[in-house]
PDB file of C-alpha atoms and ligand atoms in Angstrom:
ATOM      1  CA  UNK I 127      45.509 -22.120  24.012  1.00 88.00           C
ATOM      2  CA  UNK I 128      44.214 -20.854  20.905  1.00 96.00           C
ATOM      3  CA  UNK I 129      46.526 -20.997  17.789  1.00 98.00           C
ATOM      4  CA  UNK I 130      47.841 -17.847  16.677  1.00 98.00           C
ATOM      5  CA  UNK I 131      48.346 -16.962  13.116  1.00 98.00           C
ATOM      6  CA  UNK I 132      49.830 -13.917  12.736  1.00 98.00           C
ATOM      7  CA  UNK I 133      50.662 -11.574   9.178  1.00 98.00           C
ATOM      8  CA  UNK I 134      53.737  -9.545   9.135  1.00 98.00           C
ATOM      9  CA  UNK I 135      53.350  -7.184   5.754  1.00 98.00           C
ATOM     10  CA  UNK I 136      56.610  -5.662   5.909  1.00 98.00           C
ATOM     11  CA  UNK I 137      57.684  -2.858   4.094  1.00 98.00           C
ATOM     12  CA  UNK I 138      54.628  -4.067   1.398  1.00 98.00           C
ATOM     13  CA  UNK I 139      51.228  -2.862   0.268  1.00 98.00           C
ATOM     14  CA  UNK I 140      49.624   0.477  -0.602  1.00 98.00           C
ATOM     15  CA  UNK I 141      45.610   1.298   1.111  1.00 98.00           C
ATOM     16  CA  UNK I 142      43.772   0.090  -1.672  1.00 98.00           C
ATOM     17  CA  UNK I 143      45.796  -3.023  -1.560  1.00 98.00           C
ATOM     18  CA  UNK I 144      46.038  -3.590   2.105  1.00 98.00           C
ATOM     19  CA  UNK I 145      42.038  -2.416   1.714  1.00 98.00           C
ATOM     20  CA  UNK I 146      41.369  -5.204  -0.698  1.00 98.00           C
ATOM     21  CA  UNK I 147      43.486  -8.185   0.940  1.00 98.00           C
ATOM     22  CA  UNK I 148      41.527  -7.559   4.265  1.00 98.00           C
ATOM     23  CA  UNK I 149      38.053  -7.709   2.709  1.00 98.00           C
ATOM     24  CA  UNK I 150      38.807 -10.705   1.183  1.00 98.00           C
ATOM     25  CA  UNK I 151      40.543 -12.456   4.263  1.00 98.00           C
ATOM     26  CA  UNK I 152      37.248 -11.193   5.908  1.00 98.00           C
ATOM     27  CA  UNK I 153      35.168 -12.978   3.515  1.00 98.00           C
ATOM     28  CA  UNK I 154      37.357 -16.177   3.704  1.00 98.00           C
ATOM     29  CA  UNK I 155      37.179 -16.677   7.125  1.00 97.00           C
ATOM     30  CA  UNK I 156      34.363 -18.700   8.806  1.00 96.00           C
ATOM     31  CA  UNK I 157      33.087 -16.819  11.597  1.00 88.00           C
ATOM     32  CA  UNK I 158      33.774 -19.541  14.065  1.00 94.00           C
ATOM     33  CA  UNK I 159      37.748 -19.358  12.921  1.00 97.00           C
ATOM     34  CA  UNK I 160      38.260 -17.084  15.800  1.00 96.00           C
ATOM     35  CA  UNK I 161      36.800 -19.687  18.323  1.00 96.00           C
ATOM     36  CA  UNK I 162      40.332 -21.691  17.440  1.00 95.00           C
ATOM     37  CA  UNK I 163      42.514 -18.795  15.709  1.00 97.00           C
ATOM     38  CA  UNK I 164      43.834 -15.384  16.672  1.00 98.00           C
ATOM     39  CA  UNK I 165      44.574 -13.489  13.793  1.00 98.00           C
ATOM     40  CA  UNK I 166      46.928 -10.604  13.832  1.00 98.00           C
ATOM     41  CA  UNK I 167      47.954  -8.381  11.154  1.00 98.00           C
ATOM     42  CA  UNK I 168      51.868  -6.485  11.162  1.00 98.00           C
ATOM     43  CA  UNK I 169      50.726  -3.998   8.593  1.00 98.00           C
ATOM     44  CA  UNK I 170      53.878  -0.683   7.481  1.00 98.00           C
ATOM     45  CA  UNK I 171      52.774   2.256   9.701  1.00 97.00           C
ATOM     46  CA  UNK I 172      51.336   4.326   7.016  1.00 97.00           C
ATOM     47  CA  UNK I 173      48.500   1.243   6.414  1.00 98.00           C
ATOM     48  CA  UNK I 174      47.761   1.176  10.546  1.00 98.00           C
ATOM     49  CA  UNK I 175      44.473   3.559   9.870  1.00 98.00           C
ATOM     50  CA  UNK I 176      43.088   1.306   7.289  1.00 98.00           C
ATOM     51  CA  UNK I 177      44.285  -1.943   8.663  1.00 98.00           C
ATOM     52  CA  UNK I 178      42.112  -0.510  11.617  1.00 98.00           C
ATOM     53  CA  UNK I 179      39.403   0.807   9.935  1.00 98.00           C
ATOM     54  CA  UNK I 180      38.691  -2.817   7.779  1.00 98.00           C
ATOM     55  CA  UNK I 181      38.627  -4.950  11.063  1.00 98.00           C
ATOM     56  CA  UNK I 182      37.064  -3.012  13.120  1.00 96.00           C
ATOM     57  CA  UNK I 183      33.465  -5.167  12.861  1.00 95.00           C
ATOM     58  CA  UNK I 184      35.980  -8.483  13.184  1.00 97.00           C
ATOM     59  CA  UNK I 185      37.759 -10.199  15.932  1.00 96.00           C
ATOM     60  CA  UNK I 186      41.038  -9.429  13.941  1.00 98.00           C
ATOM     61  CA  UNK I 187      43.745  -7.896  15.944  1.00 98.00           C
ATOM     62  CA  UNK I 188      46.337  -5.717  14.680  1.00 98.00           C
ATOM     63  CA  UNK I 189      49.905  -4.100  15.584  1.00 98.00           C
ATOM     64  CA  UNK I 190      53.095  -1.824  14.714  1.00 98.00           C
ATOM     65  CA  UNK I 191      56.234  -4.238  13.077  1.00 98.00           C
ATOM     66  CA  UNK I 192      57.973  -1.004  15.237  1.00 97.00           C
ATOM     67  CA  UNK I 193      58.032   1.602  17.397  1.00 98.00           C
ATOM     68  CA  UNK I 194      60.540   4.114  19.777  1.00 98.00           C
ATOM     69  CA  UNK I 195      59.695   3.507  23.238  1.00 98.00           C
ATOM     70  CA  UNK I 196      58.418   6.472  24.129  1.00 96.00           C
ATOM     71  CA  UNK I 197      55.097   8.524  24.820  1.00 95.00           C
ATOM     72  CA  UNK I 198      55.933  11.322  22.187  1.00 97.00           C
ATOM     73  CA  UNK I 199      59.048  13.242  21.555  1.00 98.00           C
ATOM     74  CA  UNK I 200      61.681  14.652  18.770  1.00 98.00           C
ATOM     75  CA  UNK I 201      62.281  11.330  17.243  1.00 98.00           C
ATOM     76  CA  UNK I 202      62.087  12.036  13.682  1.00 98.00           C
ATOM     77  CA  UNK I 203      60.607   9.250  11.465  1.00 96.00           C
ATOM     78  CA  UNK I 204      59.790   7.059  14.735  1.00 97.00           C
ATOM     79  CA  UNK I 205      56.107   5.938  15.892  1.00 97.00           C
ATOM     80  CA  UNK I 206      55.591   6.672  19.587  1.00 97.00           C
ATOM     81  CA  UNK I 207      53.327   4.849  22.142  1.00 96.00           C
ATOM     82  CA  UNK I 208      50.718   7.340  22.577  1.00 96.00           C
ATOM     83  CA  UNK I 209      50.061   7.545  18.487  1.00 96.00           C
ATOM     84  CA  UNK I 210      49.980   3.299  18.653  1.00 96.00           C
ATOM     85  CA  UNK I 211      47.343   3.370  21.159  1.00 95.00           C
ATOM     86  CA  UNK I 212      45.483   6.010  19.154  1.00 96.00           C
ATOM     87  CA  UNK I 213      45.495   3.796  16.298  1.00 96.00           C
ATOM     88  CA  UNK I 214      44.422   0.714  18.380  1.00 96.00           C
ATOM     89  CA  UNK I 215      47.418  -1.071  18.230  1.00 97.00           C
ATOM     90  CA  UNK I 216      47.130  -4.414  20.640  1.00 96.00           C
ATOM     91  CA  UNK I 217      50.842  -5.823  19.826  1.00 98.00           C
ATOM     92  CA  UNK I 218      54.208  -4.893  18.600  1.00 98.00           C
ATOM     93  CA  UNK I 219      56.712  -6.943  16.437  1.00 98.00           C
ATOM     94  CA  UNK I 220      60.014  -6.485  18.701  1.00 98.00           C
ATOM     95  CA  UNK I 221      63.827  -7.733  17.461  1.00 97.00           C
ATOM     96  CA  UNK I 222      62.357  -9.051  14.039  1.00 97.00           C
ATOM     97  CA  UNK I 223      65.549 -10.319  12.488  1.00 96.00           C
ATOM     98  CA  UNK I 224      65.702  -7.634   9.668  1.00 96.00           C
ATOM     99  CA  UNK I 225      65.350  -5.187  12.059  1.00 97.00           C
ATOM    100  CA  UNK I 226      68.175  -6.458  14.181  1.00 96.00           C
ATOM    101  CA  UNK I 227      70.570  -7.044  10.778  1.00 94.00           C
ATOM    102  CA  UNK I 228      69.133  -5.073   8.338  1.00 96.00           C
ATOM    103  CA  UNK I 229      68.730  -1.486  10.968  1.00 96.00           C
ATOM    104  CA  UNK I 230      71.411  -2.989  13.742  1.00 96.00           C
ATOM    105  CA  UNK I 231      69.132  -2.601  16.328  1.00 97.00           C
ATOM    106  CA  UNK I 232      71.158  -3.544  19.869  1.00 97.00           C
ATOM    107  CA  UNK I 233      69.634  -5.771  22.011  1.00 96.00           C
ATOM    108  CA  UNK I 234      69.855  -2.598  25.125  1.00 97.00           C
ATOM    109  CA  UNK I 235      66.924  -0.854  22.483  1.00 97.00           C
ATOM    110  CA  UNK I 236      65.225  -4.204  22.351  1.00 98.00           C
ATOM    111  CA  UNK I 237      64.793  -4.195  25.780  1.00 98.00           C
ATOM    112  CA  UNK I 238      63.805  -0.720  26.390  1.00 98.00           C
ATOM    113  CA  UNK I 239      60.826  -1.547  23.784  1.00 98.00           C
ATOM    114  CA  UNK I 240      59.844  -4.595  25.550  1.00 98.00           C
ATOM    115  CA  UNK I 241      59.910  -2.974  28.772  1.00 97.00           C
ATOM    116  CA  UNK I 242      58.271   0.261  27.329  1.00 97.00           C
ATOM    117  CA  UNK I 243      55.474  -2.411  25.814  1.00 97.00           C
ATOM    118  CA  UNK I 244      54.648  -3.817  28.724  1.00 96.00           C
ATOM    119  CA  UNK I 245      53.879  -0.976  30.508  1.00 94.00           C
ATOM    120  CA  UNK I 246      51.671   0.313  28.003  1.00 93.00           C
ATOM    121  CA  UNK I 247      49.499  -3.068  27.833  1.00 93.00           C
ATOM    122  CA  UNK I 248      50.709  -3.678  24.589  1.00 96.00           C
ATOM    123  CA  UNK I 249      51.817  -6.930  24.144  1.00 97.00           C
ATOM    124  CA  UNK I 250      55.036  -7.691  22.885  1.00 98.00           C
ATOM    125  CA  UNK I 251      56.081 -10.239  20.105  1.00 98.00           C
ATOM    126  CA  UNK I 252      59.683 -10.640  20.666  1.00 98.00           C
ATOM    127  CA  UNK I 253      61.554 -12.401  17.342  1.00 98.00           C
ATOM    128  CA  UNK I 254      64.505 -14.257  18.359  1.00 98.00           C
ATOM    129  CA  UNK I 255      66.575 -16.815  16.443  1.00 98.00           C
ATOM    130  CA  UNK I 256      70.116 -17.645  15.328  1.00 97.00           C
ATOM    131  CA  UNK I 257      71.949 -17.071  11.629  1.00 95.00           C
ATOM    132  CA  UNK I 258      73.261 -20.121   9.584  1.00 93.00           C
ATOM    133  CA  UNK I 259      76.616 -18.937  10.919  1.00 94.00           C
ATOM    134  CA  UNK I 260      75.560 -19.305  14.575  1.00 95.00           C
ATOM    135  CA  UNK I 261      73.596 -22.163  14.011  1.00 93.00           C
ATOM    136  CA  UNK I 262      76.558 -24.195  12.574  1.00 92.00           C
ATOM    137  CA  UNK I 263      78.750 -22.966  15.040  1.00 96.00           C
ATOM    138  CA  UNK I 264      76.553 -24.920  18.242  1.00 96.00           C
ATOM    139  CA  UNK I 265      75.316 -21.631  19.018  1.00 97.00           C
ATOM    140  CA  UNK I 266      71.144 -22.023  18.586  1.00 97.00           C
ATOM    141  CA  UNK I 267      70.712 -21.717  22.406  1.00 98.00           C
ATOM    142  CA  UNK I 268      73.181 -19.414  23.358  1.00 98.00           C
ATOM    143  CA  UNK I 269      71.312 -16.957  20.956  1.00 98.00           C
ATOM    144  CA  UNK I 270      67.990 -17.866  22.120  1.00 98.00           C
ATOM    145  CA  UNK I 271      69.004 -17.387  25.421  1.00 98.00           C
ATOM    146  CA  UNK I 272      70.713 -14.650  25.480  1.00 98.00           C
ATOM    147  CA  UNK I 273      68.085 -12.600  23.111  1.00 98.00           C
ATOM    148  CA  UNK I 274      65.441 -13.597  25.406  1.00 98.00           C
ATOM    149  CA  UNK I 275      67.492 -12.996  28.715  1.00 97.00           C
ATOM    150  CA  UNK I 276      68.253  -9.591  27.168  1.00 97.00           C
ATOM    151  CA  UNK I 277      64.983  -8.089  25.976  1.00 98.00           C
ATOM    152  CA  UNK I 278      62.943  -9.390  29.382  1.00 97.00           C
ATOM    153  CA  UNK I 279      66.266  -8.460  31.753  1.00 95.00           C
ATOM    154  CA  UNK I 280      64.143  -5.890  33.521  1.00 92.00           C
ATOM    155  CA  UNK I 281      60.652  -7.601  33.169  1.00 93.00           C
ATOM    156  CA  UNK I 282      61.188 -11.286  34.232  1.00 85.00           C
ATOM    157  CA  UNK I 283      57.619 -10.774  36.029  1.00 89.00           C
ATOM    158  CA  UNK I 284      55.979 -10.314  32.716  1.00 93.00           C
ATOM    159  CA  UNK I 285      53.584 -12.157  31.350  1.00 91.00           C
ATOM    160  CA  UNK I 286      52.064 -11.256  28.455  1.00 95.00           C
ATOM    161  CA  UNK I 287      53.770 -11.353  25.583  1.00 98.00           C
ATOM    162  CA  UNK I 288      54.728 -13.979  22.848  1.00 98.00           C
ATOM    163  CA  UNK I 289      57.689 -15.244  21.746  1.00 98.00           C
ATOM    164  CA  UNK I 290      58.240 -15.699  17.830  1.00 98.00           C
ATOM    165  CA  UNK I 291      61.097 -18.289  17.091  1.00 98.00           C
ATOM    166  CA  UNK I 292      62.712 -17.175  13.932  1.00 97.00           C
ATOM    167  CA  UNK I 293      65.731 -18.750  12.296  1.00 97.00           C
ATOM    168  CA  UNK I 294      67.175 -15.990  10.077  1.00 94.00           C
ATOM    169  CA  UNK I 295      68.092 -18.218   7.591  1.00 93.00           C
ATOM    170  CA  UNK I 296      64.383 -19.448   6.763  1.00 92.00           C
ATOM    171  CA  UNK I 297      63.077 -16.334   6.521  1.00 88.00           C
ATOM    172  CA  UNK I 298      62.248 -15.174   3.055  1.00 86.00           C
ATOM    173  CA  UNK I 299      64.142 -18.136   1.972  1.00 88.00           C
ATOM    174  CA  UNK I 300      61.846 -21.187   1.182  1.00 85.00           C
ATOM    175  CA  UNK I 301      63.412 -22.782   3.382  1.00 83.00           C
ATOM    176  CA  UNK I 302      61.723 -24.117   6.317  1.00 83.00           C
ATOM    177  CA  UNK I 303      63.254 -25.817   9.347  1.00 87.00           C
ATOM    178  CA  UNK I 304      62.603 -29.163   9.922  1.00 93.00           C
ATOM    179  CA  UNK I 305      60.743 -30.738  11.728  1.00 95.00           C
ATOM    180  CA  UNK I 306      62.958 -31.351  14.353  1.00 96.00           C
ATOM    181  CA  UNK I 307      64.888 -28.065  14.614  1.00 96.00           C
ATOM    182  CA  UNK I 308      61.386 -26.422  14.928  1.00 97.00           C
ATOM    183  CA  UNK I 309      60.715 -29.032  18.169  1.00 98.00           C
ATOM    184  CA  UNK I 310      64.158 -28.529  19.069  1.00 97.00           C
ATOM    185  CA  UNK I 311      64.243 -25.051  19.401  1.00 98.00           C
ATOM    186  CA  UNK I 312      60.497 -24.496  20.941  1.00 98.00           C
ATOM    187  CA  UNK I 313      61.531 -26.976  23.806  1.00 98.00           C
ATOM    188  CA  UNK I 314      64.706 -24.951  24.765  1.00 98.00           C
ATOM    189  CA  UNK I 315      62.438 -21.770  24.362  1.00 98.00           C
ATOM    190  CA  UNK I 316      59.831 -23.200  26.334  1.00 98.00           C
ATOM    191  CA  UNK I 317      62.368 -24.352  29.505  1.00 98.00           C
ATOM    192  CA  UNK I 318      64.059 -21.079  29.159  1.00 98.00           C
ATOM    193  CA  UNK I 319      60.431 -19.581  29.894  1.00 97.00           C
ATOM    194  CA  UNK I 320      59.560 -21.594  32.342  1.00 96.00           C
ATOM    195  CA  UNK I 321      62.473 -21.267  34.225  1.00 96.00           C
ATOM    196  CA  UNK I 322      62.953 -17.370  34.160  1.00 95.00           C
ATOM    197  CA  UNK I 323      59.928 -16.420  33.457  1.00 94.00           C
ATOM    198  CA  UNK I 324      56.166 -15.858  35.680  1.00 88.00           C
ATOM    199  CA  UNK I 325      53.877 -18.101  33.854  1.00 92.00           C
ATOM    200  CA  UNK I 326      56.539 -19.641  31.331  1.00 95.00           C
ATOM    201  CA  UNK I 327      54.363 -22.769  30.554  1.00 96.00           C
ATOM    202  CA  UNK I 328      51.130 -20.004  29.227  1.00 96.00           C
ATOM    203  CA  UNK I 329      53.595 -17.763  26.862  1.00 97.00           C
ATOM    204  CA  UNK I 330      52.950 -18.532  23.249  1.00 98.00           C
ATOM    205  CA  UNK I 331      55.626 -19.510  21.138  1.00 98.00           C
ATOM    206  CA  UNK I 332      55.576 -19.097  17.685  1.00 98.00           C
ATOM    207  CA  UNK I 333      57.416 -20.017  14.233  1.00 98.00           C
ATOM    208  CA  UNK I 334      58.147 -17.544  11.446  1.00 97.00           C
ATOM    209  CA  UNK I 335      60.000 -18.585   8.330  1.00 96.00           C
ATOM    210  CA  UNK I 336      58.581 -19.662   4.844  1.00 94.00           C
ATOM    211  CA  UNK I 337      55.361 -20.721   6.504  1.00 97.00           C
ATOM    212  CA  UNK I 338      52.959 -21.524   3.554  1.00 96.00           C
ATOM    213  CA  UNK I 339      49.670 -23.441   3.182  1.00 98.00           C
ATOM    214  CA  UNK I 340      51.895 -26.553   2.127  1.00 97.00           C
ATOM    215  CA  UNK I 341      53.536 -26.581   5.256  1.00 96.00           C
ATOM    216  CA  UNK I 342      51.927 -24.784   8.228  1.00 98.00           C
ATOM    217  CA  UNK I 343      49.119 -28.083   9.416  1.00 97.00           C
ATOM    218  CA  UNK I 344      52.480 -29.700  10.015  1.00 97.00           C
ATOM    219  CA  UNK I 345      54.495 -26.896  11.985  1.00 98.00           C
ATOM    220  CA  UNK I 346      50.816 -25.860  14.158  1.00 98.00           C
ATOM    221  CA  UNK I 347      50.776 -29.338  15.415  1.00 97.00           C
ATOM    222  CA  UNK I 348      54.279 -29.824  16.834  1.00 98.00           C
ATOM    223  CA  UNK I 349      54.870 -29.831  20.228  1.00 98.00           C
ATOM    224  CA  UNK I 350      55.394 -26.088  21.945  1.00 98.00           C
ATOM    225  CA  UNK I 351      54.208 -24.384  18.350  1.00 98.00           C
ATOM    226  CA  UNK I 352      51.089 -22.028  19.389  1.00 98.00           C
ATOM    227  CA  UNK I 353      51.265 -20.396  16.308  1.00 98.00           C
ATOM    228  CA  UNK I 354      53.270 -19.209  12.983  1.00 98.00           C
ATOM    229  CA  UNK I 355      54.390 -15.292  11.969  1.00 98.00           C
ATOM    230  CA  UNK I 356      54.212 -15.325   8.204  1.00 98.00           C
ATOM    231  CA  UNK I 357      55.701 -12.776   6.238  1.00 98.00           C
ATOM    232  CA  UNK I 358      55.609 -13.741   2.301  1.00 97.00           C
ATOM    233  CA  UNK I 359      52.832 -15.611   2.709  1.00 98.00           C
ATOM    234  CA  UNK I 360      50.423 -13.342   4.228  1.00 98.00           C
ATOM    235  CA  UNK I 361      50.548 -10.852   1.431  1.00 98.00           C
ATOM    236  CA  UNK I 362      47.882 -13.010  -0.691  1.00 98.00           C
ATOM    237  CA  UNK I 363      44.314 -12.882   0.989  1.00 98.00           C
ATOM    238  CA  UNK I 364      43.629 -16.700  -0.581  1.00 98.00           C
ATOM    239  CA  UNK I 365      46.694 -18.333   0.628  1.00 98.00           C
ATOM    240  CA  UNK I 366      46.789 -16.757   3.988  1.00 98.00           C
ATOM    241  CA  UNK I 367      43.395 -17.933   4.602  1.00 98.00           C
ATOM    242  CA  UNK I 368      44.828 -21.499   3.988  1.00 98.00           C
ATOM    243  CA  UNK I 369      47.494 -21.205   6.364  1.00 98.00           C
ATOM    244  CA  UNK I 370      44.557 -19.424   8.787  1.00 98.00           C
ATOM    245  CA  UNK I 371      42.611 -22.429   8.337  1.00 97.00           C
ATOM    246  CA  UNK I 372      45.079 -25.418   8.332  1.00 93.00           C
TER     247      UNK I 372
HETATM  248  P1  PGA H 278      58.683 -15.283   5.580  1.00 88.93           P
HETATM  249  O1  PGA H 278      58.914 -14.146   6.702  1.00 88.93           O
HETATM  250  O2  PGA H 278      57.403 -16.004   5.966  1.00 88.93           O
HETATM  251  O3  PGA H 278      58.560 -14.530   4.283  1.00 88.93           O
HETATM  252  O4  PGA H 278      59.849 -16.188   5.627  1.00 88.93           O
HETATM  253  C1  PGA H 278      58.666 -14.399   8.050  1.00 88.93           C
HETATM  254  C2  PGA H 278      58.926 -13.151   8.854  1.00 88.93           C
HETATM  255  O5  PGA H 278      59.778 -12.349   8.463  1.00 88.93           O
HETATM  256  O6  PGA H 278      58.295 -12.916   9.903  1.00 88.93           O
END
């Protein structure tokens, strides 16, 4: 399975910016990286045309950090399916903690965009993981479970789509998980697939949360870790790269 290593930009970046970090990823990257690597970029909405318009010679993938599932409608300030396949849109960012805490998105939406995803070929990244309150509590895989359980309740048959494994309380933070939380957490994630799931053992699972150059060689080799989500990190063409290349 190839490593994924994917950018999420957040609310961050104007065109000229997001214009100039991609030509200079672009230039950092061997040409062979995508032999090992998938790289995906989570650019804001409003940077989707250039995002698509600097990769369009690479192997770079891109995709919306949201969307309302569906087609088209009266859903004012929303991006609908049919404008994210008209910007070439391969993936979506789904339950990303800050859109879960942050816009108190309910799991029932969650699963109407995963479901809504799927059906549109576009493959899901759904962003599960448990707050320092939960986590204290002995709660790490009743969340896990019963995010994943919830957002894939009416596709268990799925298949493609990746799972990112986010603790909220690394993210943005500094601080990392260790090394065994990370392995921890990816093994129950990885039963939980296999046992619910149509081809649990192939889904990706990823880690998200204060990924850097300094630390991701150590997180991409762990056991059940195809790949990292990056947020801070990925703003900066030079240290992505490293993390890209690690
Ligand atoms: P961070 O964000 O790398 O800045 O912790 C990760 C994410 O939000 O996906």
């Amino acid at each position: 399975m190839k490593k994924i290593i994917a950018a999420n930009w957040k609310m961050y970046k104007n065109r000229d910016e997001a214009k100039k970090t991609l030509k200079e990823l672009i230039s950092l990257l061997p040409s062979d990286i995508f032999n090992q690597k998938e790289i995906l970029i989570f650019p804001s909405p409003v940077l989707l045309q250039t995002v698509a318009e600097e990769v369009k010679e690479t192997q770079i993938s891109y995709g919306v950090q949201n969307f309302y599932p569906a087609e088209e409608g009266a859903f004012t300030g929303e991006t609908g399916i049919a404008q994210m396949r008209d910007l070439g849109c391969k993936y979506a960012l789904i339950g990303h903690s800050e859109r879960r805490h942050i816009l108190n998105e309910s799991e029932e939406l969650l699963k109407q965009k995963t479901h809504a995803a799927l059906q549109e070929k576009i493959t899901p990244v759904l962003c599960i993981g448990e707050t320092l309150d939960e986590r204290k509590a002995g709660l790490l895989e009743d969340v896990l479970s019963r995010q994943l359980g919830s957002a894939l309740q009416d596709d268990k048959n799925a298949d493609n789509f990746l799972v990112a494994y986010e603790p909220v309380w690394a993210i943005g933070t500094g601080e990392v998980a260790g090394e065994q939380e990370i392995l921890q957490a990816h093994a129950f994630i990885r039963n939980w697939l296999v046992k619910n799931c149509k081809n649990g053992q192939k889904i990706p699972i990823l880690y998200g949360g204060s990924v850097k150059p300094e630390n991701s060689k150590q997180i991409l080799v762990l056991d059940n870790v195809n790949g990292v989500l990056v947020g801070g990190a990925s703003l900066n063409a030079a240290i992505f790269s490293k993390i890209a290349l690690s």
